[in-house]
Tab-separated table of C-alpha atoms in Angstrom:
chain	number	residue	atom	x	y	z
R	6	MET	CA	0.037	-0.159	-0.266
R	7	ARG	CA	1.147	3.450	-0.773
R	8	GLY	CA	-1.890	5.481	0.586
R	9	GLY	CA	-4.954	6.925	-1.410
R	10	GLU	CA	-5.821	3.419	-2.329
R	11	ARG	CA	-9.925	3.076	-2.998
R	12	VAL	CA	-11.541	1.507	0.123
R	13	GLU	CA	-14.942	-0.280	-0.853
R	14	ALA	CA	-17.967	-0.758	1.804
R	15	THR	CA	-20.430	-3.780	1.093
R	16	ASP	CA	-22.473	-1.155	-0.205
R	17	GLY	CA	-20.411	0.676	-1.876
R	18	SER	CA	-17.331	3.589	-1.781
R	19	ILE	CA	-16.384	5.023	1.409
R	20	GLY	CA	-13.519	6.962	1.061
R	21	HIS	CA	-9.486	6.465	0.983
R	22	VAL	CA	-6.269	5.018	2.748
R	23	ASP	CA	-4.756	8.055	4.874
R	24	GLY	CA	-2.202	5.655	6.273
R	25	VAL	CA	-1.784	2.749	8.384
R	26	ILE	CA	-0.819	1.472	12.174
R	27	VAL	CA	1.652	-1.085	12.750
R	28	ASP	CA	2.300	-2.561	15.919
R	29	PRO	CA	5.543	-1.109	17.297
R	30	THR	CA	6.565	-4.362	18.752
R	31	THR	CA	5.814	-7.025	16.161
R	32	ARG	CA	5.813	-4.639	13.206
R	33	VAL	CA	2.603	-6.225	11.918
R	34	LEU	CA	0.576	-4.227	9.934
R	35	THR	CA	-2.877	-4.019	12.913
R	36	HIS	CA	-5.494	-1.133	11.237
R	37	LEU	CA	-5.577	1.213	7.944
R	38	LEU	CA	-6.730	4.497	8.204
R	39	LEU	CA	-9.347	5.789	6.778
R	40	ARG	CA	-10.085	9.291	4.892
R	41	GLU	CA	-13.759	9.776	4.380
R	42	ASP	CA	-14.925	13.255	2.820
R	43	HIS	CA	-18.133	14.667	2.469
R	44	LEU	CA	-19.229	18.057	1.329
R	45	TRP	CA	-19.075	19.537	5.026
R	46	ASP	CA	-16.258	17.741	6.408
R	47	THR	CA	-13.694	15.163	7.019
R	48	ARG	CA	-13.777	11.816	8.847
R	49	SER	CA	-10.880	9.852	10.264
R	50	VAL	CA	-12.020	6.161	10.167
R	51	CYS	CA	-9.067	3.259	12.204
R	52	ILE	CA	-10.505	0.350	10.655
R	53	PRO	CA	-8.927	-3.369	12.546
R	54	LEU	CA	-7.321	-5.574	9.341
R	55	ASP	CA	-10.085	-8.310	10.348
R	56	HIS	CA	-12.844	-5.979	8.687
R	57	VAL	CA	-10.967	-6.112	5.435
R	58	ASP	CA	-12.133	-9.251	2.716
R	59	ARG	CA	-9.696	-8.692	0.378
R	60	VAL	CA	-7.374	-6.169	-1.807
R	61	GLU	CA	-8.201	-6.238	-5.974
R	62	HIS	CA	-6.099	-3.744	-8.111
R	63	ASN	CA	-5.417	-1.233	-5.787
R	64	VAL	CA	-8.731	-1.747	-4.077
R	65	ILE	CA	-9.471	-2.286	-0.701
R	66	TYR	CA	-13.143	-4.050	-0.169
R	67	LEU	CA	-14.028	-4.704	3.530
R	68	SER	CA	-16.595	-6.812	5.101
R	69	LEU	CA	-18.624	-4.126	6.475
R	70	CYS	CA	-21.295	-1.680	4.928
R	71	LYS	CA	-21.539	1.997	5.401
R	72	GLN	CA	-23.346	2.102	8.048
R	73	GLN	CA	-21.041	-0.008	10.563
R	74	VAL	CA	-18.111	2.266	9.536
R	75	LYS	CA	-19.871	5.335	10.624
R	76	PRO	CA	-19.624	4.512	14.594
R	77	MET	CA	-15.694	4.012	14.105
R	78	ALA	CA	-15.117	7.503	12.399
R	79	THR	CA	-14.225	11.007	14.113
R	80	ALA	CA	-15.090	14.184	12.833
R	81	THR	CA	-12.205	16.892	11.795
R	82	ASP	CA	-12.215	20.400	10.608
R	83	ILE	CA	-11.678	21.581	7.507
């Protein structure tokens, strides 16, 4: 991953990869940082790798729908 990859929920596009979290002890990737851009705000979402279904052609597919991702988000100022 280079960042910027499109992220798809089970019911459509939900954002782009903004970064990753790596466990400092094991050096294993543990979470994706998703950036959701909306008209009036931007949300950051930390998604555990357990919810990644697959990666194909620079697109990350989640095993979650948009409603399941929504509670994980935190709003940030633009």
